[in-house]
Coordinates of C-alpha atoms in Angstrom, one line a residue:
Chain A
M108 CA -6.7 21.5 48.8
D109 CA -10.1 20.3 47.6
N110 CA -11.3 23.9 47.1
Q111 CA -8.4 24.7 44.9
I112 CA -9.0 21.8 42.6
T113 CA -12.6 22.8 42.0
E114 CA -11.6 26.4 41.4
N115 CA -9.1 25.5 38.8
A116 CA -11.6 23.3 37.1
D117 CA -14.1 26.1 36.7
T118 CA -14.4 28.5 33.8
P119 CA -11.5 27.8 31.3
I120 CA -12.4 24.1 31.2
T121 CA -16.0 24.8 30.2
R122 CA -14.9 27.0 27.3
R123 CA -12.5 24.4 26.2
E124 CA -15.2 21.8 26.5
A125 CA -17.6 23.8 24.3
L126 CA -14.9 24.2 21.7
R127 CA -14.2 20.5 21.8
K128 CA -17.9 19.7 21.3
A129 CA -18.1 22.1 18.3
V130 CA -15.0 20.6 16.6
A131 CA -16.4 17.1 17.4
G132 CA -19.6 18.1 15.6
I133 CA -17.7 19.3 12.6
I134 CA -15.8 16.0 12.4
F135 CA -19.0 14.1 12.7
L136 CA -20.4 16.1 9.8
A137 CA -17.2 15.4 7.8
I138 CA -17.6 11.6 8.4
G139 CA -21.2 11.9 7.4
A140 CA -20.3 13.8 4.2
A141 CA -17.8 11.1 3.3
G142 CA -20.4 8.5 3.9
F143 CA -22.9 10.5 1.8
T144 CA -20.4 10.8 -1.1
V145 CA -19.9 7.1 -1.3
F146 CA -23.5 6.3 -0.6
G147 CA -24.5 6.1 -4.3
R148 CA -21.5 3.8 -4.9
T149 CA -22.4 1.4 -2.1
R150 CA -23.5 -2.1 -2.9
K151 CA -25.2 -4.4 -0.4
K152 CA -23.3 -7.4 -1.7
R153 CA -19.7 -8.2 -0.8
T154 CA -17.4 -8.5 -3.8
V155 CA -14.9 -11.3 -4.5
W156 CA -12.0 -11.5 -6.8
Q157 CA -12.3 -13.4 -10.1
I158 CA -10.3 -13.7 -13.4
D159 CA -11.8 -12.3 -16.6
H160 CA -10.4 -15.1 -18.8
T161 CA -10.9 -13.0 -21.9
K162 CA -8.2 -10.7 -20.7
C163 CA -5.8 -13.3 -19.4
I164 CA -2.5 -13.7 -21.3
Q165 CA -1.3 -16.8 -19.4
C166 CA 1.9 -15.2 -18.1
G167 CA 2.1 -17.6 -15.2
R168 CA 2.2 -15.0 -12.4
C169 CA -0.9 -16.5 -10.7
A170 CA 1.2 -19.4 -9.6
T171 CA 3.7 -17.3 -7.7
Q172 CA 2.0 -14.1 -6.6
C173 CA -0.9 -15.5 -4.5
V174 CA -0.7 -15.1 -0.7
V175 CA -1.9 -18.6 -0.4
T176 CA 0.4 -21.5 -1.2
P177 CA -0.3 -23.2 -3.5
S178 CA -2.1 -20.5 -5.4
A179 CA -5.9 -20.1 -5.1
V180 CA -6.0 -19.7 -8.9
K181 CA -6.8 -23.1 -10.5
C182 CA -7.3 -24.4 -14.0
F183 CA -10.9 -24.9 -14.8
H184 CA -12.1 -27.1 -17.7
A185 CA -15.1 -26.3 -19.9
F186 CA -16.0 -29.8 -21.1
N187 CA -18.6 -28.6 -23.5
V188 CA -16.0 -26.4 -25.3
C189 CA -13.3 -29.2 -25.3
G190 CA -12.6 -31.1 -28.5
Y191 CA -11.6 -34.2 -26.6
C192 CA -8.5 -34.3 -28.9
D193 CA -6.1 -37.2 -29.0
L194 CA -3.2 -34.7 -29.3
C195 CA -4.0 -32.2 -26.5
F196 CA -1.7 -29.2 -26.5
G197 CA -2.6 -28.5 -22.9
Y198 CA -1.6 -32.0 -21.9
F199 CA 1.5 -32.9 -24.0
R200 CA 4.7 -31.1 -24.2
P201 CA 5.4 -29.5 -27.6
G202 CA 7.1 -32.0 -30.0
T203 CA 5.6 -35.1 -28.5
M204 CA 5.2 -37.8 -31.1
E205 CA 3.5 -40.7 -29.3
F206 CA 0.4 -39.8 -27.3
D207 CA 0.5 -41.8 -24.1
T208 CA 0.4 -40.9 -20.5
T209 CA 4.1 -41.3 -19.6
A210 CA 5.2 -38.6 -17.2
E211 CA 8.0 -37.1 -19.3
K212 CA 5.4 -36.1 -22.0
E213 CA 3.2 -34.2 -19.6
L214 CA 3.2 -30.4 -19.8
C215 CA 1.7 -30.0 -16.4
P216 CA 4.5 -29.6 -13.8
T217 CA 2.5 -31.1 -11.0
H218 CA 0.8 -34.0 -12.7
A219 CA -2.6 -32.4 -12.1
L220 CA -4.0 -33.2 -15.5
K221 CA -5.6 -36.7 -16.1
R222 CA -6.2 -38.2 -19.5
K223 CA -8.9 -40.8 -20.0
F224 CA -9.9 -42.7 -23.1
I225 CA -13.6 -42.3 -23.9
E226 CA -14.2 -43.6 -27.5
E227 CA -12.2 -43.5 -30.7
P228 CA -10.6 -40.9 -31.2
Y229 CA -11.7 -39.0 -28.1
Y230 CA -9.9 -38.5 -24.8
E231 CA -11.2 -36.7 -21.8
Y232 CA -9.0 -34.4 -19.7
T233 CA -9.8 -33.6 -16.1
V234 CA -8.0 -31.3 -13.6
D235 CA -7.1 -32.4 -10.2
K236 CA -7.6 -29.2 -8.3
D237 CA -5.6 -30.3 -5.3
K238 CA -2.5 -30.6 -7.4
C239 CA -3.1 -27.6 -9.7
I240 CA -0.9 -24.6 -8.9
G241 CA -2.4 -22.2 -11.5
C242 CA 0.7 -22.0 -13.7
S243 CA -1.4 -21.7 -16.8
K244 CA 0.9 -23.8 -19.0
C245 CA -2.0 -26.0 -20.1
V246 CA -4.2 -23.0 -20.6
K247 CA -1.6 -21.4 -22.9
G248 CA -1.3 -24.7 -24.9
C249 CA -5.0 -25.1 -25.3
Q250 CA -5.6 -21.4 -26.0
T251 CA -2.9 -21.3 -28.7
F252 CA -3.6 -24.5 -30.6
G253 CA -6.9 -25.9 -29.3
N254 CA -10.5 -24.8 -28.5
G255 CA -9.4 -23.0 -25.3
S256 CA -11.4 -25.1 -23.0
F257 CA -8.8 -24.8 -20.2
Y258 CA -8.9 -21.4 -18.4
L259 CA -7.9 -19.9 -15.1
Q260 CA -10.4 -19.0 -12.3
V261 CA -10.0 -18.0 -8.7
D262 CA -11.2 -21.0 -6.7
H263 CA -13.1 -19.7 -3.8
E264 CA -12.4 -22.8 -1.8
H265 CA -8.9 -21.5 -1.3
C266 CA -9.1 -17.7 -1.9
V267 CA -9.0 -15.7 1.3
N268 CA -10.3 -12.6 -0.5
C269 CA -7.7 -10.1 0.4
N270 CA -8.8 -6.5 0.2
E271 CA -6.2 -6.0 -2.5
C272 CA -5.5 -9.2 -4.4
S273 CA -1.7 -9.5 -4.6
I274 CA -2.0 -11.3 -8.0
A275 CA -4.3 -8.6 -9.3
K276 CA -1.5 -6.2 -8.4
A277 CA 1.0 -8.3 -10.4
C278 CA -1.3 -9.1 -13.3
P279 CA -0.1 -7.4 -16.5
S280 CA -3.5 -7.6 -18.2
N281 CA -5.7 -6.3 -15.4
A282 CA -7.7 -9.5 -15.7
F283 CA -8.7 -9.5 -12.1
V284 CA -12.1 -8.1 -11.5
R285 CA -14.4 -7.8 -8.5
L286 CA -17.7 -9.8 -8.8
P287 CA -20.6 -9.9 -6.4
S288 CA -20.2 -12.8 -4.0
D289 CA -23.5 -14.5 -5.1
N290 CA -22.2 -14.8 -8.7
P291 CA -18.5 -15.5 -8.1
Y292 CA -17.4 -17.3 -11.3
M293 CA -16.9 -16.4 -14.9
L294 CA -17.4 -19.8 -16.3
K295 CA -16.6 -20.6 -19.9
G296 CA -19.0 -22.5 -22.2
Q297 CA -22.2 -21.2 -20.6
T298 CA -24.8 -19.1 -22.1
K299 CA -24.7 -16.5 -19.3
E300 CA -21.2 -15.8 -20.2
V301 CA -22.2 -14.2 -23.5
P302 CA -23.4 -10.8 -22.2
R303 CA -20.4 -10.6 -19.9
R304 CA -18.0 -10.6 -22.9
T305 CA -18.4 -6.9 -23.5
Chain B
M1168 CA -44.0 -4.4 -38.2
R1169 CA -42.0 -2.9 -35.3
N1170 CA -42.2 -6.2 -33.4
I1171 CA -40.9 -8.2 -36.4
S1172 CA -38.0 -5.8 -36.9
K1173 CA -37.3 -6.0 -33.2
I1174 CA -37.2 -9.8 -33.3
L1175 CA -35.0 -9.8 -36.4
F1176 CA -32.6 -7.3 -34.8
L1177 CA -32.5 -9.3 -31.6
S1178 CA -31.9 -12.6 -33.4
A1179 CA -29.2 -11.0 -35.5
V1180 CA -27.5 -9.7 -32.3
I1181 CA -27.7 -13.2 -30.8
M1182 CA -26.4 -14.8 -33.9
L1183 CA -23.5 -12.4 -34.1
G1184 CA -22.7 -13.0 -30.5
F1185 CA -22.8 -16.7 -30.8
S1186 CA -20.8 -16.7 -34.1
S1187 CA -18.0 -14.6 -32.6
F1188 CA -18.1 -16.8 -29.6
V1189 CA -17.9 -20.0 -31.6
T1190 CA -15.4 -18.9 -34.2
A1191 CA -13.1 -17.5 -31.6
V1192 CA -13.0 -20.7 -29.7
D1193 CA -13.7 -23.7 -31.9
R1194 CA -10.8 -25.1 -33.8
F1195 CA -11.9 -28.7 -33.3
P1196 CA -15.5 -29.9 -33.5
R1197 CA -17.0 -30.8 -30.2
P1198 CA -17.7 -34.6 -30.2
D1199 CA -21.2 -35.9 -29.6
F1200 CA -20.2 -39.4 -28.5
T1201 CA -22.6 -41.4 -30.6
E1202 CA -21.1 -44.8 -29.5
T1203 CA -20.7 -44.4 -25.8
K1204 CA -23.3 -41.7 -25.0
H1205 CA -20.6 -40.2 -22.8
Q1206 CA -21.8 -37.3 -20.6
H1207 CA -19.7 -34.3 -19.7
P1208 CA -18.6 -34.6 -16.1
V1209 CA -20.3 -32.1 -13.8
V1210 CA -18.0 -30.0 -11.6
Q1211 CA -19.2 -28.3 -8.5
H1212 CA -17.5 -25.0 -7.8
V1213 CA -17.2 -23.9 -4.2
Q1214 CA -19.0 -20.8 -3.3
P1215 CA -17.2 -18.0 -1.4
R1216 CA -18.1 -17.1 2.2
P1217 CA -21.8 -16.1 2.2
A1218 CA -22.5 -12.4 2.3
V1219 CA -24.7 -12.8 5.4
L1220 CA -21.5 -13.6 7.4
E1221 CA -20.0 -10.3 6.4
Y1222 CA -23.0 -8.6 8.2
V1223 CA -22.4 -10.9 11.2
D1224 CA -18.8 -9.6 11.2
T1225 CA -20.1 -6.0 11.2
A1226 CA -22.5 -6.9 14.1
V1227 CA -19.5 -8.5 16.0
L1228 CA -17.5 -5.3 15.4
L1229 CA -20.3 -3.2 16.8
A1230 CA -20.8 -5.5 19.7
C1231 CA -17.1 -5.4 20.5
L1232 CA -17.0 -1.6 20.3
I1233 CA -19.9 -1.4 22.8
L1234 CA -18.3 -4.0 25.1
A1235 CA -15.0 -2.0 24.9
V1236 CA -16.8 1.1 26.0
L1237 CA -18.5 -0.7 28.8
A1238 CA -15.2 -2.2 30.0
L1239 CA -13.6 1.2 29.9
R1240 CA -16.6 2.8 31.8
S1241 CA -16.5 0.1 34.5
R1242 CA -12.7 0.6 34.6
S1243 CA -12.0 -3.1 34.2
R1244 CA -8.6 -3.8 32.7
R1245 CA -9.3 -7.6 32.9
N1246 CA -12.4 -7.4 30.7
M1247 CA -10.6 -5.2 28.3
S1248 CA -7.8 -7.8 28.0
L1249 CA -10.3 -10.6 27.5
L1250 CA -12.0 -8.6 24.7
A1251 CA -8.6 -7.9 23.1
L1252 CA -7.9 -11.6 23.2
F1253 CA -11.3 -12.3 21.6
S1254 CA -10.6 -9.8 18.8
V1255 CA -7.2 -11.4 18.1
I1256 CA -9.0 -14.7 17.7
Y1257 CA -12.1 -13.6 15.8
F1258 CA -10.9 -10.7 13.6
G1259 CA -7.4 -12.0 13.4
F1260 CA -7.1 -15.8 13.2
Y1261 CA -10.7 -16.6 12.2
K1262 CA -11.4 -13.8 9.7
Q1263 CA -7.7 -13.7 8.7
G1264 CA -7.5 -10.0 8.4
C1265 CA -9.7 -8.7 5.5
V1266 CA -11.5 -6.5 5.5
C1267 CA -10.1 -4.5 8.4
S1268 CA -10.9 -0.9 9.3
V1269 CA -7.3 0.2 8.7
G1270 CA -7.4 -1.2 5.1
S1271 CA -11.0 0.0 4.5
L1272 CA -9.6 3.5 4.5
Q1273 CA -8.2 2.9 1.0
N1274 CA -11.5 1.5 -0.3
M1275 CA -13.2 4.6 1.0
T1276 CA -10.7 6.9 -0.6
Q1277 CA -11.0 5.2 -3.9
A1278 CA -14.8 5.3 -3.8
I1279 CA -14.7 9.0 -3.0
F1280 CA -12.3 9.8 -5.8
Q1281 CA -13.5 7.4 -8.5
S1282 CA -17.2 7.5 -9.4
D1283 CA -17.0 4.1 -11.1
F1284 CA -15.6 2.3 -8.1
F1285 CA -18.2 0.4 -6.1
I1286 CA -17.8 -0.3 -2.4
P1287 CA -19.6 -2.9 -0.3
L1288 CA -21.7 -1.5 2.6
V1289 CA -19.7 -3.7 5.0
V1290 CA -16.5 -1.9 4.1
V1291 CA -18.1 1.5 4.7
L1292 CA -19.3 0.4 8.1
F1293 CA -15.9 -1.0 9.0
F1294 CA -14.4 2.4 8.2
V1295 CA -17.0 4.6 9.9
L1296 CA -18.0 2.8 13.1
P1297 CA -14.5 3.0 14.9
L1298 CA -14.3 6.7 14.0
I1299 CA -17.7 7.5 15.4
F1300 CA -16.9 5.6 18.6
A1301 CA -13.6 7.4 18.8
L1302 CA -15.4 10.7 18.4
F1303 CA -17.5 10.0 21.5
F1304 CA -15.5 7.6 23.8
G1305 CA -11.9 7.8 22.6
R1306 CA -9.9 5.1 20.8
V1307 CA -11.8 2.1 22.2
F1308 CA -11.4 0.5 18.8
C1309 CA -7.6 0.5 19.2
A1310 CA -7.8 -0.7 22.8
A1311 CA -9.4 -4.1 22.2
V1312 CA -11.2 -4.4 18.8
C1313 CA -8.6 -3.8 16.1
P1314 CA -6.9 -7.1 15.4
L1315 CA -3.5 -5.4 14.9
G1316 CA -3.7 -3.3 18.1
S1317 CA -5.1 -6.1 20.3
L1318 CA -2.3 -8.3 19.2
Q1319 CA 0.4 -5.8 20.2
E1320 CA -1.5 -5.0 23.4
T1321 CA -1.4 -8.7 24.3
L1322 CA 2.2 -9.1 23.3
L1323 CA 3.6 -6.3 25.4
I1324 CA 5.5 -7.9 28.3
K1325 CA 8.2 -5.6 29.3
P1326 CA 7.6 -2.0 28.3
V1327 CA 10.6 0.1 27.6
K1328 CA 10.3 3.9 27.4
V1329 CA 11.0 5.4 24.1
P1330 CA 13.1 8.7 24.4
V1331 CA 10.8 11.7 24.0
W1332 CA 12.6 13.2 21.1
L1333 CA 12.6 9.9 19.1
E1334 CA 8.9 9.4 19.9
K1335 CA 8.1 12.9 18.6
L1336 CA 10.0 12.3 15.5
L1337 CA 8.5 8.9 14.8
R1338 CA 5.0 10.1 15.4
F1339 CA 5.1 12.0 12.2
I1340 CA 5.5 8.8 10.1
P1341 CA 1.7 7.9 10.1
Y1342 CA 1.0 11.2 8.5
L1343 CA 3.4 10.5 5.7
Y1344 CA 2.1 6.9 5.3
L1345 CA -1.5 8.1 5.3
S1346 CA -0.7 10.6 2.6
F1347 CA 0.9 8.1 0.4
A1348 CA -1.9 5.6 1.0
I1349 CA -4.5 8.2 0.0
L1350 CA -2.6 9.3 -3.1
L1351 CA -2.1 5.7 -4.3
A1352 CA -5.6 4.6 -3.5
A1353 CA -7.3 7.7 -5.0
T1354 CA -5.5 7.1 -8.3
G1355 CA -6.4 3.4 -8.2
T1356 CA -2.7 2.5 -8.2
A1357 CA -2.2 0.3 -5.1
Y1358 CA -3.3 -0.5 -1.6
I1359 CA 0.0 -0.1 0.2
I1360 CA -1.5 -0.5 3.7
C1361 CA -2.7 -4.0 2.8
Q1362 CA 0.5 -4.8 0.9
F1363 CA 2.7 -3.9 3.9
D1364 CA 0.4 -5.1 6.7
P1365 CA 2.8 -6.8 9.0
F1366 CA 0.3 -8.9 10.9
V1367 CA -1.7 -10.5 8.2
S1368 CA 1.0 -13.0 7.5
L1369 CA 0.8 -14.1 11.1
Y1370 CA -2.9 -14.5 11.0
R1371 CA -2.8 -16.4 7.8
M1372 CA 0.3 -18.4 8.8
N1373 CA 1.6 -17.7 5.3
G1374 CA 3.5 -15.0 3.4
S1375 CA 6.5 -14.1 1.4
F1376 CA 10.0 -14.2 3.1
N1377 CA 10.2 -10.4 3.3
M1378 CA 6.8 -10.1 4.9
L1379 CA 7.7 -12.8 7.4
V1380 CA 10.9 -10.9 8.3
L1381 CA 8.8 -7.7 8.8
T1382 CA 6.2 -9.6 10.9
G1383 CA 8.9 -11.2 13.0
S1384 CA 10.7 -7.9 13.7
I1385 CA 7.5 -5.9 14.5
I1386 CA 6.4 -8.7 16.9
G1387 CA 9.9 -8.8 18.4
I1388 CA 9.8 -5.0 18.9
S1389 CA 6.3 -5.0 20.3
L1390 CA 7.4 -7.3 23.2
F1391 CA 9.3 -4.3 24.6
V1392 CA 8.0 -1.2 22.9
G1393 CA 4.3 -0.6 23.4
R1394 CA 2.4 -0.9 20.1
P1395 CA 5.1 0.1 17.7
Y1396 CA 2.7 -0.3 14.7
C1397 CA -0.1 1.7 16.2
R1398 CA 2.1 4.6 17.4
F1399 CA 4.6 4.9 14.6
I1400 CA 3.1 3.4 11.5
C1401 CA -0.7 2.9 11.4
P1402 CA -2.2 5.4 9.0
Y1403 CA -5.7 4.9 10.3
S1404 CA -4.4 6.1 13.7
V1405 CA -4.2 9.6 12.3
L1406 CA -8.0 9.7 11.8
L1407 CA -8.7 8.0 15.1
N1408 CA -6.3 10.4 16.9
L1409 CA -8.1 13.4 15.4
C1410 CA -11.6 12.0 16.4
S1411 CA -10.5 11.0 19.8
K1412 CA -8.9 14.4 20.5
F1413 CA -12.4 15.9 20.6
S1414 CA -14.2 13.1 22.4
S1415 CA -16.5 14.1 25.2
W1416 CA -16.6 11.0 27.2
H1417 CA -12.9 10.0 27.1
T1418 CA -11.7 7.9 30.0
A1419 CA -9.8 9.7 32.8
I1420 CA -7.0 8.3 34.9
T1421 CA -8.7 8.9 38.2
P1422 CA -12.3 7.8 38.9
D1423 CA -13.2 11.2 40.5
K1424 CA -10.5 13.8 41.1
C1425 CA -6.8 14.0 40.6
V1426 CA -4.7 14.3 43.8
R1427 CA -1.6 15.0 41.7
C1428 CA 0.4 12.3 43.4
G1429 CA 2.2 11.4 40.2
L1430 CA 1.9 7.7 40.9
C1431 CA 0.5 7.2 37.4
K1432 CA 3.3 8.9 35.6
D1433 CA 5.1 5.6 34.6
A1434 CA 1.9 3.7 34.1
C1435 CA 1.5 4.4 30.4
P1436 CA 3.7 2.3 28.1
Y1437 CA 2.6 4.5 25.2
G1438 CA 3.7 7.9 26.6
A1439 CA 0.2 9.2 26.5
I1440 CA 0.0 10.8 30.0
R1441 CA 0.4 14.5 30.2
F1442 CA 2.0 15.9 33.3
P1443 CA 0.9 19.0 35.2
E1444 CA 2.5 22.2 33.7
P1445 CA 2.8 25.4 35.7
E1446 CA 1.9 28.8 34.1
A1447 CA 4.8 30.1 32.1
S1448 CA 6.8 32.9 33.6
D1449 CA 7.1 36.3 31.9
V1450 CA 10.6 35.6 30.7
E1451 CA 9.5 32.3 29.3
N1452 CA 6.5 33.9 27.7
K1453 CA 8.6 36.4 25.9
K1454 CA 10.9 33.6 24.7
Q1455 CA 7.9 31.7 23.4
K1456 CA 6.4 34.7 21.6
R1457 CA 9.7 35.2 19.7
L1458 CA 9.8 31.5 18.8
L1459 CA 6.2 31.7 17.7
K1460 CA 7.0 34.6 15.4
I1461 CA 9.8 32.7 13.8
L1462 CA 7.7 29.7 13.3
L1463 CA 4.8 31.6 11.8
L1464 CA 7.4 33.1 9.4
I1465 CA 8.7 29.8 8.2
W1466 CA 5.3 28.1 8.1
P1467 CA 4.4 29.3 4.5
F1468 CA 7.9 28.4 3.5
L1469 CA 7.3 24.8 4.8
I1470 CA 4.1 24.6 2.8
I1471 CA 5.7 25.8 -0.4
V1472 CA 8.7 23.4 0.0
G1473 CA 6.3 20.6 0.7
A1474 CA 4.2 21.3 -2.4
G1475 CA 7.3 21.7 -4.5
A1476 CA 8.7 18.4 -3.3
G1477 CA 5.3 16.8 -4.1
L1478 CA 5.2 18.2 -7.6
F1479 CA 8.8 17.1 -8.2
S1480 CA 8.1 13.5 -7.1
A1481 CA 4.8 13.2 -8.9
E1482 CA 6.3 11.7 -12.0
A1483 CA 8.4 9.1 -10.2
L1484 CA 5.3 8.1 -8.1
S1485 CA 3.1 7.8 -11.1
H1486 CA 5.3 5.0 -12.4
L1487 CA 3.8 2.8 -9.6
N1488 CA 0.5 3.0 -11.6
K1489 CA 0.0 0.1 -14.0
T1490 CA -1.6 2.2 -16.8
V1491 CA 1.4 4.6 -16.7
E1492 CA 3.7 1.6 -16.7
R1493 CA 1.9 0.1 -19.7
A1494 CA 2.2 3.3 -21.7
E1495 CA 5.9 3.5 -20.7
S1496 CA 6.6 -0.1 -21.8
L1497 CA 4.9 0.6 -25.2
S1498 CA 7.4 3.2 -26.0
S1499 CA 10.5 1.8 -24.4
G1500 CA 13.1 0.1 -26.6
Q1501 CA 14.7 -2.7 -24.6
K1502 CA 11.8 -4.4 -22.9
T1503 CA 12.0 -6.4 -19.7
P1504 CA 9.8 -9.6 -19.5
W1505 CA 7.3 -7.7 -17.3
Q1506 CA 7.1 -4.9 -19.9
L1507 CA 6.7 -7.5 -22.7
D1508 CA 3.8 -9.0 -20.8
L1509 CA 2.3 -5.6 -20.4
V1510 CA 2.5 -4.9 -24.1
T1511 CA 1.1 -8.4 -25.0
A1512 CA -1.8 -7.9 -22.7
F1513 CA -2.5 -4.4 -24.1
R1514 CA -2.3 -5.7 -27.7
Q1515 CA -4.9 -8.4 -26.8
T1516 CA -7.4 -5.7 -25.7
G1517 CA -7.2 -4.2 -29.2
A1518 CA -7.3 -0.7 -27.9
A1519 CA -5.6 2.1 -29.7
D1520 CA -2.2 3.3 -28.6
K1521 CA -3.2 7.0 -28.4
D1522 CA -6.1 6.1 -26.0
L1523 CA -3.6 4.4 -23.6
Y1524 CA -1.3 7.4 -23.8
A1525 CA -4.2 9.8 -23.1
Q1526 CA -5.2 7.7 -20.2
A1527 CA -1.7 7.6 -18.8
T1528 CA -1.4 11.4 -19.2
R1529 CA -4.6 11.8 -17.3
I1530 CA -3.3 9.7 -14.4
L1531 CA 0.0 11.6 -14.5
H1532 CA -2.0 14.8 -14.0
Q1533 CA -3.9 13.3 -11.2
F1534 CA -0.6 12.4 -9.5
E1535 CA 0.7 15.9 -10.1
I1536 CA -2.3 17.6 -8.5
G1537 CA -2.6 15.0 -5.7
S1538 CA 1.1 15.0 -4.6
T1539 CA 1.3 18.8 -4.8
V1540 CA -1.7 19.1 -2.5
I1541 CA -0.5 16.4 -0.2
G1542 CA 3.0 17.8 -0.1
G1543 CA 1.7 21.2 0.8
G1544 CA -0.6 19.6 3.4
L1545 CA 2.3 17.8 4.9
G1546 CA 4.3 21.0 5.1
F1547 CA 1.3 22.6 6.9
L1548 CA 1.1 19.7 9.3
L1549 CA 4.8 19.8 10.0
G1550 CA 4.4 23.5 10.9
L1551 CA 1.5 22.7 13.1
Y1552 CA 3.4 19.9 14.7
I1553 CA 6.4 22.1 15.6
L1554 CA 4.0 24.8 16.8
R1555 CA 2.2 22.5 19.1
M1556 CA 5.4 21.2 20.5
N1557 CA 6.5 24.7 21.5
I1558 CA 3.2 25.9 22.9
R1559 CA 2.9 25.2 26.6
R1560 CA -0.6 25.2 28.0
R1561 CA -1.1 25.4 31.7
Q1562 CA -2.4 22.1 33.1
D1563 CA -3.0 21.2 36.8
D1564 CA -3.8 17.4 36.7
Y1565 CA -2.3 14.3 35.3
L1566 CA -4.4 13.7 32.2
P1567 CA -4.4 11.3 29.4
D1568 CA -3.6 12.8 26.0
R1569 CA -6.9 12.2 24.3
G1570 CA -5.4 11.8 20.9
L1571 CA -2.6 9.5 21.8
C1572 CA -4.4 7.5 24.5
F1573 CA -5.3 4.0 23.3
S1574 CA -7.9 3.7 26.1
C1575 CA -6.3 0.4 27.3
G1576 CA -7.0 1.3 31.0
R1577 CA -3.6 0.4 32.3
C1578 CA -3.3 3.6 34.3
H1579 CA -6.5 3.2 36.2
A1580 CA -5.0 0.7 38.7
Y1581 CA -2.1 3.1 39.5
C1582 CA -4.4 5.8 40.8
P1583 CA -4.8 5.8 44.6
R1584 CA -8.3 7.2 44.2
E1585 CA -9.1 4.1 42.1
Q1586 CA -7.8 1.9 44.9
L1587 CA -10.0 3.8 47.3
R1588 CA -13.0 3.3 45.0
L1589 CA -12.3 -0.4 45.0
K1590 CA -12.0 -0.3 48.8
K1591 CA -8.5 -1.6 48.7
L1592 CA -7.3 1.5 50.6
K1593 CA -8.9 3.2 53.5
E1594 CA -9.8 6.9 53.2
E1595 CA -8.1 8.1 56.4
N1596 CA -4.8 6.4 55.5
N1597 CA -4.8 8.3 52.2
A1598 CA -5.7 11.6 53.7
G1599 CA -2.9 11.4 56.2

């Protein structure tokens, strides 16, 4: 019985084995070739998702398309761009006549925007990120009638950095870009923003 | 002189930059708070996961692959299961999925086909390492490192055999899936593997209703059918299968020699054990030869039909691409809200219509070429698949099918030679 087994395992197997090694070598080379092709396009740094706010059209999909609930996209506020207006089009619903902080006058659906008196006639607006859902209502208001100091950014406290961002997939303006992870924000009102505008 | 002109030029550029920046934004003057000397609040932005940790992940991947090989070499099913559990916890629940080797396949494809697409080194390593290990040792990545595979491996409680004909039919799905994934990634359209990853919503404990239903059903099935995702869906498995098929140090069922007892034949829940086949008789041989001739005749036909079907579906497929969709929505009369947004966004960029149309036409051409090639390739593969099903090769021993075997090591314990090795059986008992 034992003899038979060794006999069978003799010549044909070695030929098959040699063929197997040859094909394995070819596949190895193919993997190497694929690696070599992308080698010039390889970056040492990991990339993260971010919103290019110059492309954003405030469609509101960031609030609903994110895999994280509430969305990892938050409203950021560039204070040095803000006019500190009494009538803030990001804060008040259109048609508001008296500018006070009663809830029915707020544009923000989640009460995430805070309004604080600084000095006559200036008011400061701050975003409570825990409440913000990234719906971009305030961004649209400020962008259309004000200085545009509200803008959307991916908050990396919440973003899980999917391989393909599901908001990027649904974004009509291709505003989602990949940035190197050591420079993960496109902040407004900062000098380093200027060269990035192109 | 040159210096002065340079400075002038630079200052002009800077002024221009600033002026456009300021005029585009400032409708209201920015206050200087002369009374209260109010300072702008300072906001700290959270930094993403540091890049160093990504390299730690790669090191963990490499370590896990080596450990899996060691567990397989030492024929320890227990160690393999522990490693699988670790992978579920680390790559699954801790890392929450991205980037995984299965998905990295799309990044690689896009990087190969688009020269302006940059790919992090970590992603390349995640793609390449499992394949290289499969090329030498078999699919050890599937066995206990892949977070998707490990989860299904752990979930399998009562394996049910899938009928052979159904299994053979379903096994063709990964090829289709891979083709679509490559086509859509190469054109920069979508990453469908990530979009329809059924386990990521479990690992993140979050997801849309449809995805949760998909997750639930796949998990439900994988309690009774061994690795339904790996066997019948996973597109990366096609590549691993190919590499593993030619692996030199693939695991064997028996530690030394096969005694052809057949005790292992029900051991594999994945249908990856090949049974001994006798030499075909002359009558059978004649029959096979005739069948082969017919198959060889219809093979070119399959390729042509595949290519034709690819070309035919190219236009429909190209509508998945956002640029094509954008061009489409520019010209369409009655616009949906989505199309209106697309047009608004396009108008904001200030680009010319004809550039967009040219771009869309280029992408359409890419789709035409891509889906024709892929359709033809699928036809070729289908022919090969049918051919392989009908060719019988003589085989004496019970052997794992190197391509299909997940290297989980379940079959080891079924082999009486293994029991001998572990000294759980005595030699003379067995010989008698």
